[in-house]
Tab-separated table of C-alpha atoms and ligand atoms in Angstrom:
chain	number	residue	atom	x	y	z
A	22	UNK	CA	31.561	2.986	13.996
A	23	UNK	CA	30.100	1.326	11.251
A	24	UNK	CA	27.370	2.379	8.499
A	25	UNK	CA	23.895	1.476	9.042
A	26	UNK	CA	20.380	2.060	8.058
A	27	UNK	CA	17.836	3.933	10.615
A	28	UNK	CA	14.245	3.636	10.332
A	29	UNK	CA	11.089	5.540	11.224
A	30	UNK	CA	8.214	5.052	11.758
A	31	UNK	CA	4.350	6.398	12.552
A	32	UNK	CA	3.986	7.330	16.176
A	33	UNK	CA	0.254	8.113	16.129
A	34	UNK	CA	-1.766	5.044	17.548
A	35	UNK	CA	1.262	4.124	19.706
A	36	UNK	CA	-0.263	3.089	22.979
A	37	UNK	CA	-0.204	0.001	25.252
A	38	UNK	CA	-0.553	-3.485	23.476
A	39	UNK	CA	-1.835	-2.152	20.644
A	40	UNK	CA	1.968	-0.443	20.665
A	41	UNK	CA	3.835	-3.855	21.144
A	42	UNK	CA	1.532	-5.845	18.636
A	43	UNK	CA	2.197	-2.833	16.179
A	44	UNK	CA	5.753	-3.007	16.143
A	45	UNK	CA	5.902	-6.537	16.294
A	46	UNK	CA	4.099	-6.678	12.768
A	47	UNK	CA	5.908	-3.791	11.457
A	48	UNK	CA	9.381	-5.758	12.180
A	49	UNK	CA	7.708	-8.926	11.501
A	50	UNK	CA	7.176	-7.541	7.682
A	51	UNK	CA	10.155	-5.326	7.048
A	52	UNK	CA	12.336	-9.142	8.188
A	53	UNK	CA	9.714	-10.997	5.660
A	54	UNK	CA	9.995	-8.060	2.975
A	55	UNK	CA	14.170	-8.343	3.294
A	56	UNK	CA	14.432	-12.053	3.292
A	57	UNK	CA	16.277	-12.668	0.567
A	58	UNK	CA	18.938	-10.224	2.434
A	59	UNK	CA	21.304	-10.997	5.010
A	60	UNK	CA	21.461	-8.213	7.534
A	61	UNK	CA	21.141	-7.310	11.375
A	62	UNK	CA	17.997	-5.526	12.839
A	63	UNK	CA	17.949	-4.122	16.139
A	64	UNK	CA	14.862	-2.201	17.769
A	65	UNK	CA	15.878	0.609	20.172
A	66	UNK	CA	13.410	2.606	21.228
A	67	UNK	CA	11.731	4.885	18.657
A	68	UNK	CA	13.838	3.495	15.704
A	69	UNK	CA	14.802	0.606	13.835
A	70	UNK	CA	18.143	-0.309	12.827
A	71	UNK	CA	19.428	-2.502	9.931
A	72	UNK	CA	23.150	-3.229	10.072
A	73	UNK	CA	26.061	-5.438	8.865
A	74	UNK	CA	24.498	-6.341	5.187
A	75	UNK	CA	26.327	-6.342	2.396
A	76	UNK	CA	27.455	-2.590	1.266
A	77	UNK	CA	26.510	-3.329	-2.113
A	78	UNK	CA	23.031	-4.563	-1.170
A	79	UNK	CA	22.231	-0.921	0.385
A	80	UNK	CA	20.514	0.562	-2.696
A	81	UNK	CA	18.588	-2.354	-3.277
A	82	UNK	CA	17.798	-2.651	0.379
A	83	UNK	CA	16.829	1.042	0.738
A	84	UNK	CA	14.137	0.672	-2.458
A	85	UNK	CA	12.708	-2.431	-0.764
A	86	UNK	CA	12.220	-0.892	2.605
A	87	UNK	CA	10.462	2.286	0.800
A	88	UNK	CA	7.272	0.128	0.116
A	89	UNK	CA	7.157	-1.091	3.879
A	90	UNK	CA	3.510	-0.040	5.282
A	91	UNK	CA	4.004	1.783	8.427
A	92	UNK	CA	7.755	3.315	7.850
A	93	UNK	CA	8.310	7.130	7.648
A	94	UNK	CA	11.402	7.845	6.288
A	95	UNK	CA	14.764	5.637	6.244
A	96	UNK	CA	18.579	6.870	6.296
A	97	UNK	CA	21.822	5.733	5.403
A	98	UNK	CA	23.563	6.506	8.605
A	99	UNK	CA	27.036	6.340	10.537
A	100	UNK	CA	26.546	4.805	13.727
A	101	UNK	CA	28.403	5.597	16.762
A	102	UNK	CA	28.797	5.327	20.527
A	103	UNK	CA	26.986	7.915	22.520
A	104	UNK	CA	30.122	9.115	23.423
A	105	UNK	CA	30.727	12.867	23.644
A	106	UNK	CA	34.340	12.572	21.957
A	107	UNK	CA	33.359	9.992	19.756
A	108	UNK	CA	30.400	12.126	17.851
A	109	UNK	CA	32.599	15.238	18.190
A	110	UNK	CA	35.436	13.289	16.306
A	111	UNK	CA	33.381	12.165	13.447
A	112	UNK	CA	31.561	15.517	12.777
A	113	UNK	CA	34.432	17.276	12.329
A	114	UNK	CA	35.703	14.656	9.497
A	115	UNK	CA	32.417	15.647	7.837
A	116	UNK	CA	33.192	17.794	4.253
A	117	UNK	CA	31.033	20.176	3.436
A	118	UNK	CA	30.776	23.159	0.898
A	119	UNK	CA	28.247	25.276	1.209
A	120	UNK	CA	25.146	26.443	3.469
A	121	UNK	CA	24.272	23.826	6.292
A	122	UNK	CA	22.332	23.103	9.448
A	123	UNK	CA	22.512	20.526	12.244
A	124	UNK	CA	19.887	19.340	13.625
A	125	UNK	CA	20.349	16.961	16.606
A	126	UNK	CA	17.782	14.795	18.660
A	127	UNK	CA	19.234	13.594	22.289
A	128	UNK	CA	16.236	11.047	22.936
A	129	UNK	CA	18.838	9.886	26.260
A	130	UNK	CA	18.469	12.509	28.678
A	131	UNK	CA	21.608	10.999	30.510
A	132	UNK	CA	23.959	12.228	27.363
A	133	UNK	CA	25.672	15.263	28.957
A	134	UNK	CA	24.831	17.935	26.583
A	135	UNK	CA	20.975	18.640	25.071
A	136	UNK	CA	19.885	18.810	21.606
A	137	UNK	CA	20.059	22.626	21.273
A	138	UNK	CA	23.756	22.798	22.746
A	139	UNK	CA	24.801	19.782	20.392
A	140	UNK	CA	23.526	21.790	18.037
A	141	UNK	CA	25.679	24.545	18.613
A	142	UNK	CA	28.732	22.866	19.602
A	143	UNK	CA	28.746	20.349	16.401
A	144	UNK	CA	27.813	23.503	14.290
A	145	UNK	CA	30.783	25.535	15.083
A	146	UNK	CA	32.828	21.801	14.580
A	147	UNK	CA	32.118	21.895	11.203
A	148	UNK	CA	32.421	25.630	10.558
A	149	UNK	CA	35.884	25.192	11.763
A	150	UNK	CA	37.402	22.238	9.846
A	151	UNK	CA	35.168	23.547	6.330
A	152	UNK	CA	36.402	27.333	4.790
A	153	UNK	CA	33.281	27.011	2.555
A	154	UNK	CA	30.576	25.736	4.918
A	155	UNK	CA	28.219	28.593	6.117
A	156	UNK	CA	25.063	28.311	8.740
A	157	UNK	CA	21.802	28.686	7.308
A	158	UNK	CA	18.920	27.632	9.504
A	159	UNK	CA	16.302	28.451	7.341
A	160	UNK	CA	16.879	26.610	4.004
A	161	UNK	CA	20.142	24.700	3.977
A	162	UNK	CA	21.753	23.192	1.625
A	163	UNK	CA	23.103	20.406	4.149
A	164	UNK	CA	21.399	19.127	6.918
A	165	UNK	CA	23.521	17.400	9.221
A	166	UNK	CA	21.287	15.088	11.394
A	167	UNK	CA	22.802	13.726	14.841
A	168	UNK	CA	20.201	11.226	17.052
A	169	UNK	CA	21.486	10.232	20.450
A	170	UNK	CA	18.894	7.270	21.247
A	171	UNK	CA	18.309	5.055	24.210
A	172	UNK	CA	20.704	2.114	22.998
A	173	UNK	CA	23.543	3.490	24.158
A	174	UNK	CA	24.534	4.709	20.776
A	175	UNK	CA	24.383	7.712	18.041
A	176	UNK	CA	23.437	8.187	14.664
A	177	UNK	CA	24.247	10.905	11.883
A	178	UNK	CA	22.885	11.283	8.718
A	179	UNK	CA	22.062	13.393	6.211
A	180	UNK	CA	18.840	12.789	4.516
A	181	UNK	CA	15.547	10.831	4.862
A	182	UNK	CA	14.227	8.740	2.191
A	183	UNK	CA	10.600	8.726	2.509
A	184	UNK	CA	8.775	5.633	2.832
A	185	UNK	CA	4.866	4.523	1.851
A	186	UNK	CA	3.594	5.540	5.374
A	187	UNK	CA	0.223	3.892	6.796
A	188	UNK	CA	0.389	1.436	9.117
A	189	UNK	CA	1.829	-2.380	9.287
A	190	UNK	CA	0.074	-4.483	6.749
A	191	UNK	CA	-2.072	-6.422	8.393
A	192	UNK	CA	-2.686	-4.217	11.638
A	193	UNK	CA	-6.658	-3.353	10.412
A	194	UNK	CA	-7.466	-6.996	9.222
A	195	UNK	CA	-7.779	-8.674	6.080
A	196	UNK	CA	-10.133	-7.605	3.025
A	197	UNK	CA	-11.002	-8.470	-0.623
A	198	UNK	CA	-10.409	-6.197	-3.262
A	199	UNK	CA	-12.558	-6.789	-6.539
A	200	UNK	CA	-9.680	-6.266	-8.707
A	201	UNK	CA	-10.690	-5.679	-12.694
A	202	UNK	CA	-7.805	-5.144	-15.399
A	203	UNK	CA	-8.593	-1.079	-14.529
A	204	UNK	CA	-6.448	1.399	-13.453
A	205	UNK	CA	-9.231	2.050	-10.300
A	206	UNK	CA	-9.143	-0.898	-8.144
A	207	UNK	CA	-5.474	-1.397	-7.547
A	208	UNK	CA	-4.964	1.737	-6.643
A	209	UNK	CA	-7.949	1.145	-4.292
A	210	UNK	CA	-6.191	-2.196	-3.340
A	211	UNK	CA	-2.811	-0.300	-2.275
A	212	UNK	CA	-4.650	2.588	-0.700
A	213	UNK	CA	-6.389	0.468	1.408
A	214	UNK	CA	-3.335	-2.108	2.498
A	215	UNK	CA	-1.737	1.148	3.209
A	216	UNK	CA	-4.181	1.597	6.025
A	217	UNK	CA	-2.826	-1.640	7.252
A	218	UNK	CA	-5.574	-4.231	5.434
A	219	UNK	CA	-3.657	-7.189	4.316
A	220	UNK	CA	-5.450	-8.132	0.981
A	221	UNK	CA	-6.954	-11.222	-1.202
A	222	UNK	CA	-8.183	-10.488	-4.120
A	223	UNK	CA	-11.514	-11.698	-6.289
A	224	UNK	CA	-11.374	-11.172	-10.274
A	225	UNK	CA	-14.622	-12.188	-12.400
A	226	UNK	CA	-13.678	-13.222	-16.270
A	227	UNK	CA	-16.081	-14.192	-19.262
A	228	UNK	CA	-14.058	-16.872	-21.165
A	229	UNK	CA	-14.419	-17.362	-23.848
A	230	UNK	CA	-15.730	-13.700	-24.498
A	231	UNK	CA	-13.062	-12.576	-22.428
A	232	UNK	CA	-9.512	-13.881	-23.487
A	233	UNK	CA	-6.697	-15.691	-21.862
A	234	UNK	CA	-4.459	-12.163	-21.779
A	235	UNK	CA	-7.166	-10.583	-19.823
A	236	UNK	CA	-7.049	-13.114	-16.823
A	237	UNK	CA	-3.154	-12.989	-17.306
A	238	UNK	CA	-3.237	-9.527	-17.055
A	239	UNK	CA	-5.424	-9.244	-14.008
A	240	UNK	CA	-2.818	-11.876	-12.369
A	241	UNK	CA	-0.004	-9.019	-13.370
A	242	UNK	CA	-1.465	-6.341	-12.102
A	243	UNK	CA	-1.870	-8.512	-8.312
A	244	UNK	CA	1.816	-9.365	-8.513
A	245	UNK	CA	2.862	-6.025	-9.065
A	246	UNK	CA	0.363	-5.234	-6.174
A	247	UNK	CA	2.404	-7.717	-4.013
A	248	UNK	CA	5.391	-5.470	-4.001
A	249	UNK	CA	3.530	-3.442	-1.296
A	250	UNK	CA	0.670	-6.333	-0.264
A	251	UNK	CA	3.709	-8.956	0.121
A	252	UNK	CA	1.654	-12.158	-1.032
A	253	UNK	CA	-1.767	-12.092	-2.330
A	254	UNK	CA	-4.627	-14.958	-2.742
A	255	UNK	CA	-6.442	-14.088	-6.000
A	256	UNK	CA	-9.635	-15.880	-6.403
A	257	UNK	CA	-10.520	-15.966	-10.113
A	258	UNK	CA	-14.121	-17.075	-10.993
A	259	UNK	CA	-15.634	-17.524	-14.277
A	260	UNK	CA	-18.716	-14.800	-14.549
A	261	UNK	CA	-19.667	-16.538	-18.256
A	262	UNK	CA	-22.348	-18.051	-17.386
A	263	UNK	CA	-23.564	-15.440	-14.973
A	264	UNK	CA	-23.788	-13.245	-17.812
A	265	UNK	CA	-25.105	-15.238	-20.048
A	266	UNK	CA	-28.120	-15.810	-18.045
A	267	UNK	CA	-28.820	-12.000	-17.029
A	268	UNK	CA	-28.595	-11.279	-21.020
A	269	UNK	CA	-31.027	-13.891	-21.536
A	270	UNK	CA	-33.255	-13.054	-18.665
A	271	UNK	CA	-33.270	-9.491	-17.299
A	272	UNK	CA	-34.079	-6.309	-19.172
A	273	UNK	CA	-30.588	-4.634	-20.566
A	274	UNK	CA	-30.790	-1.279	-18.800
A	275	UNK	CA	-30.746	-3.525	-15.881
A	276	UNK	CA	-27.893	-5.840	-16.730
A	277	UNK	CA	-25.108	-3.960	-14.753
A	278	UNK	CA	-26.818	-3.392	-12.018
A	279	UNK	CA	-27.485	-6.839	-11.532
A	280	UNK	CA	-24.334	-8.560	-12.750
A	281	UNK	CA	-22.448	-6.099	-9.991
A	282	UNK	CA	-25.173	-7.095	-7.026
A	283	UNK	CA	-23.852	-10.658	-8.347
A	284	UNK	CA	-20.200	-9.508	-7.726
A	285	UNK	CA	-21.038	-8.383	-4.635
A	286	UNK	CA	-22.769	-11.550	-3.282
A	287	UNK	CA	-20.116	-14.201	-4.470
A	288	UNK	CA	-17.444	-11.688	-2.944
A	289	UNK	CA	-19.077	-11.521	0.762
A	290	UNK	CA	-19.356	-15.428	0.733
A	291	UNK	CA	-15.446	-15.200	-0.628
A	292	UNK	CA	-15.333	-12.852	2.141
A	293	UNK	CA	-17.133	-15.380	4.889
A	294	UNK	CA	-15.374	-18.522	3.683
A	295	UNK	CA	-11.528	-16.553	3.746
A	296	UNK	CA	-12.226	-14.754	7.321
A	297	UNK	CA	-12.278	-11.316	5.333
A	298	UNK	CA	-13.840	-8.328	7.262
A	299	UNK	CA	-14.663	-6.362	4.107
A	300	UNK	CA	-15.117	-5.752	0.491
A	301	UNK	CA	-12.998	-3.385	-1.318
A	302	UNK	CA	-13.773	-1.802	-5.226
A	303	UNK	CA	-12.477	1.347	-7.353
A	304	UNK	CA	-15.532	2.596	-7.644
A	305	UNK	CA	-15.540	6.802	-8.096
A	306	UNK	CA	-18.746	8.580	-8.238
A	307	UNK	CA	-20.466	9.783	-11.242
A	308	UNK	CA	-17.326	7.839	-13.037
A	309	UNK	CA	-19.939	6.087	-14.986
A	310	UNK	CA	-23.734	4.486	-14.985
A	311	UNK	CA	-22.798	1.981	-12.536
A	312	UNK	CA	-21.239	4.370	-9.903
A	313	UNK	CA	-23.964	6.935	-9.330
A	314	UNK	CA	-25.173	7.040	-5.799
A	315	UNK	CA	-28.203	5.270	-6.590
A	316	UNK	CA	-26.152	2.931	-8.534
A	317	UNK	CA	-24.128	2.017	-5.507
A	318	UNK	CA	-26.734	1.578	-3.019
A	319	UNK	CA	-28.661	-0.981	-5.128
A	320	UNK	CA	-25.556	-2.644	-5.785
A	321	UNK	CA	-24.688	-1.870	-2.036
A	322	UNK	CA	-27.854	-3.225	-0.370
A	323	UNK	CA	-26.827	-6.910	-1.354
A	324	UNK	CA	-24.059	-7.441	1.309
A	325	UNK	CA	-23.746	-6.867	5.015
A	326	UNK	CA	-20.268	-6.074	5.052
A	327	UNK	CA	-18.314	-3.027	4.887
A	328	UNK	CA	-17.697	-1.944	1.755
A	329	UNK	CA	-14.315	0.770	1.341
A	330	UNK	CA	-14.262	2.399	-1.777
A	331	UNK	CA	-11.002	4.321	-1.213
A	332	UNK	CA	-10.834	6.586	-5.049
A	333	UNK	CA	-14.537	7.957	-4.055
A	334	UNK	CA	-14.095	11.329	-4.511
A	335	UNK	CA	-11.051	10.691	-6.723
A	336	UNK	CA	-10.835	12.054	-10.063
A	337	UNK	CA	-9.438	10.272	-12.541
A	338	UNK	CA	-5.753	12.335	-12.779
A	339	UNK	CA	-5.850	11.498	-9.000
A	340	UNK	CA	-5.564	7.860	-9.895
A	341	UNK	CA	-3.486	7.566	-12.459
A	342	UNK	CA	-1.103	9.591	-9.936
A	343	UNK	CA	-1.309	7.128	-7.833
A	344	UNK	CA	-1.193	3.993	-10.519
A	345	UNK	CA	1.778	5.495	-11.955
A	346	UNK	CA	3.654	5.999	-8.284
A	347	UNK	CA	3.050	2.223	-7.624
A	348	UNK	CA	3.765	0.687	-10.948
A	349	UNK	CA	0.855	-0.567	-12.282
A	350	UNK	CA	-0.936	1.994	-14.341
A	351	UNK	CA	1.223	0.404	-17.569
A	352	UNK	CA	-0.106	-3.199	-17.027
A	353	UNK	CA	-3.676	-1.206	-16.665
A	354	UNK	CA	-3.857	0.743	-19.675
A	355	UNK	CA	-2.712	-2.616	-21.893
A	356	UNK	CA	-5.632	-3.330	-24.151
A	357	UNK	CA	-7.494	-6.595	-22.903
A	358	UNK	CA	-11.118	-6.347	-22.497
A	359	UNK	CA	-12.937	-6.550	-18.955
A	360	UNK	CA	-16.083	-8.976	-18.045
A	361	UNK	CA	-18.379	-5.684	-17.681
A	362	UNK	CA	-17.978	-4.399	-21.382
A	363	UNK	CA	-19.534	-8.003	-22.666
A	364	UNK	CA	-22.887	-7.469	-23.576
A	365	UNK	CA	-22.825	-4.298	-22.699
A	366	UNK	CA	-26.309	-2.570	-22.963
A	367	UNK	CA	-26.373	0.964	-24.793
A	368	UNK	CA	-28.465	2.363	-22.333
A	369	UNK	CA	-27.331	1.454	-18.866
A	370	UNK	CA	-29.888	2.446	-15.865
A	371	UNK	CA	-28.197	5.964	-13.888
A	372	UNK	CA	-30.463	5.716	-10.950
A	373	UNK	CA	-31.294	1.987	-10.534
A	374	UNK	CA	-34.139	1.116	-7.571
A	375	UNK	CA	-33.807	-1.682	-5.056
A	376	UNK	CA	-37.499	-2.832	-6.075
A	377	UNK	CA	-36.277	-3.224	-9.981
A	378	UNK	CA	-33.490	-4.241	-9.522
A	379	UNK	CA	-35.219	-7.570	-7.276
A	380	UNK	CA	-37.702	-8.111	-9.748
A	381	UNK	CA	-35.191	-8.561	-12.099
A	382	UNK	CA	-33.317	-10.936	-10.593
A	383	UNK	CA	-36.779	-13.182	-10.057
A	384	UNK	CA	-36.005	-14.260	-13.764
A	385	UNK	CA	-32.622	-16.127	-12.134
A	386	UNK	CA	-31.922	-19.072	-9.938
A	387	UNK	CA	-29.031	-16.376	-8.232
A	388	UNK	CA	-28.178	-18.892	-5.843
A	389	UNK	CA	-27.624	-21.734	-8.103
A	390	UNK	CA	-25.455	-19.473	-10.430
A	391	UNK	CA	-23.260	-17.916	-7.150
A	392	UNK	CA	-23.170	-21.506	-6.171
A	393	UNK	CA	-21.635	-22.983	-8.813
A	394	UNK	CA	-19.294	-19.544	-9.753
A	395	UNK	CA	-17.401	-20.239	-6.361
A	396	UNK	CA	-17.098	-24.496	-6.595
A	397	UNK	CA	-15.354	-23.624	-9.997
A	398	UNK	CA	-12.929	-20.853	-8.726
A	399	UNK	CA	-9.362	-21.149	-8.922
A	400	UNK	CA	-7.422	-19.838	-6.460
A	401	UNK	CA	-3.575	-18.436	-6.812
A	402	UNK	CA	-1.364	-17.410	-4.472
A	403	UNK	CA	0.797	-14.708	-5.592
A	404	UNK	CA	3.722	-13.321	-4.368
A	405	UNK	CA	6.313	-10.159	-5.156
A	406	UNK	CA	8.963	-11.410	-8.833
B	505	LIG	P1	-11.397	-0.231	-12.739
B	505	LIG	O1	-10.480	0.780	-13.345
B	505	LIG	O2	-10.975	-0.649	-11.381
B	505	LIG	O3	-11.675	-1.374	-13.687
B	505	LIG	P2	-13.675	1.105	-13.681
B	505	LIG	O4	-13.595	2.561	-13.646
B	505	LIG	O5	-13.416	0.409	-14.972
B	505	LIG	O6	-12.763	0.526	-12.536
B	505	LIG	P3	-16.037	-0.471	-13.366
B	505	LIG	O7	-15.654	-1.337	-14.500
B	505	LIG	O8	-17.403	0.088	-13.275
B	505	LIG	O9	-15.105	0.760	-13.155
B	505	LIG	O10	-15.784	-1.263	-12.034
B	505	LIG	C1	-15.971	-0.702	-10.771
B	505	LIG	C2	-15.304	-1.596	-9.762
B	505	LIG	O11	-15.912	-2.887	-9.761
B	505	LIG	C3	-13.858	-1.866	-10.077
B	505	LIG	O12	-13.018	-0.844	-9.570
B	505	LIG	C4	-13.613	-3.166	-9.385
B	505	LIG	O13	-13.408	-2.985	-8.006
B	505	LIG	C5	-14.937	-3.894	-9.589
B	505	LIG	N1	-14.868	-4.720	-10.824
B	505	LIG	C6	-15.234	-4.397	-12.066
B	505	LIG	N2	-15.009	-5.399	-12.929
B	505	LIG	C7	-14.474	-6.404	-12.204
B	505	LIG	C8	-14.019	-7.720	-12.508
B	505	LIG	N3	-14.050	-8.201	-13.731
B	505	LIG	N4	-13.543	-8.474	-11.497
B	505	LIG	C9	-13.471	-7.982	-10.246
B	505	LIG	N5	-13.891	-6.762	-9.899
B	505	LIG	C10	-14.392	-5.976	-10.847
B	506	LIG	MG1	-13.187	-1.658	-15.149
């Protein structure tokens, strides 16, 4: 008998190799997520099993395992033999005061009694050595939770911590999110590793209009992103001169539009050079001038790759729900300005064309300026604190 923690995870795609190479990533990261932890892990089928770590590690092992991509739920759990005599004996050590339920799972067909008999057996175990305990099926205050798996073994528990969900990170690819200082694109960042994209990152600054706490803040926001992402490239290019020149050169009203198609461009050959299937921002429609449908294709029609734009129909509350559930909406809201509010036009274009939008851009040498953006980019490598 000894006190372990069971794991669960998503069943849904679960078929053939694509079933091995999914749990072989998803036990590949929860190992890499709990290095700095000595334990056991053992895979029987349907669950996974940490054991023999320190006690006083559990809490702190528990947290950690909450932001693995691809868990369910995880339990602190006894472990026992499947042994008829050996579960009965524990349950009926259990304590309990007030309303309860068991609910048991015999995965092993070849344990002698089934799930609805255990059930009913281990039920009337507990009513028997508890004067307070009382059945209630419907909404308990207790639930007593007995698994008889394939391994040979049994587990009981009480409750399920649940876990961030998705699938492994990793098991849909790799992508690059164009993270600003906002509170939009790491939540579109962790929304879309959740889906099992591992992610780089790409952030554009405008030192010396921008300052040094702005780029600092941007790296932050990416560690605290790592937490769920695990390690994160960040690519950090200088936009200065960029803007400079569209200031100079292109009408104002068109000076978003453009500087984002540049974005765009510079992050698909990011996306080429880093073997990176897609491109991911925070935009949200009708958020502002820049992220209006016409808005978006123009800025859109510049790259060939996919590009997931997870908070879409988001509104802002939705967001910060979500910023404030992963920890970074506090780094977000600090103060520091972004590259986009530098020479910021008063008028911004709502429904930009494709045809103005290129005739602009006639006043630049584009490749020249994306040319030199990326052979001056500095690239980090950043990992969970
Ligand atoms: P966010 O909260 O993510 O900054 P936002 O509501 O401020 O979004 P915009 O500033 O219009 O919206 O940016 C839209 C998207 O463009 C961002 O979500 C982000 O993906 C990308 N983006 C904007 N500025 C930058 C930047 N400086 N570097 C990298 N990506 C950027
Ligand atoms: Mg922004």
């Amino acid at each position: 008998m000894k006190k372990v923690l069971l794991l669960k995870f998503g069943e849904l795609f679960l078929k053939g190799k694509n079933k091995k190479d999914f749990e072989n990533l998803l036990v590949g990261n929860i190992r890499k997520k709990l290095a700095d932890f000595s334990f056991k892990l053992a895979f029987p089928m349907g669950r996974i099993v940490i054991s023999d770590y320190d006690e006083f590690e559990e809490d702190m092992i528990v947290k950690r395992l909450t932001t693995v991509f691809g868990l369910i739920g995880v339990s602190k759990a006894t472990e026992l033999k499947a042994d008829k005599d050996e579960i009965f004996n524990f349950v009926s050590t259990i304590k309990i005061s007030g309303t309860f339920r068991v609910n048991a799972k015999r995965a092993d067909k070849k344990f002698p009694l089934s799930s609805m008999e255990l059930e009913r057996e281990l039920g009337a175990v507990i009513l028997e050595n508890n004067k307070e305990a009382e059945v209630d099926l419907h909404n308990p205050k207790y639930h007593v939770n007995v698994e008889v798996r394939f391994n040979d073994l049994a587990y009981v528990y009480y409750e399920t911590i649940k876990c961030a969900g998705g699938l492994p990170l990793g098991s849909a690819g790799k992508a690059l999110l164009l993270l600003s200082g906002g509170i939009d694109s790491p939540v579109a960042g962790y929304l879309m590793a959740k889906r099992g994209l591992k992610i780089e990152a790409v952030h554009f600054h405008s030192y010396p209009y921008t300052s040094e706490q702005a780029k600092e803040k941007v790296i932050t926001l990416a560690k605290e992103l790592c937490e769920y992402c695990d390690e994160i490239k960040l690519h950090i290019v200088s936009f200065t001169k960029i803007q400079e020149q569209i200031h100079m050169n292109c009408d104002s009203e068109y000076m978003i539009t453009i500087m984002r198609r540049i974005m765009m461009r510079i992050a698909e050959k990011i996306c080429n050079q880093n073997d990176l299937g897609a491109i991911i921002t925070g935009e949200s429609l009708g958020q502002v001038a820049s992220q209006t449908m016409q808005s978006i294709n123009v800025t859109n029609s510049v790259v060939s790759l996919p590009v997931f734009r997870p908070v879409i129909a988001f509104d802002k509350e939705d967001i910060v729900e979500v910023a404030e559930k992963i920890g970074t909406f506090e780094t977000s809201i600090l103060p520091y300005e972004d590259c986009c509010t530098v020479f910021l036009p008063k008028y911004p274009v709502i429904k930009p064309t494709i045809k103005k939008a290129e005739y602009q851009e006639k006043f630049l040498n584009i490749e020249n300026l994306v040319d030199v953006a990326l052979s001056n980019q500095e690239e980090i490598v950043l990992t969970r604190e």
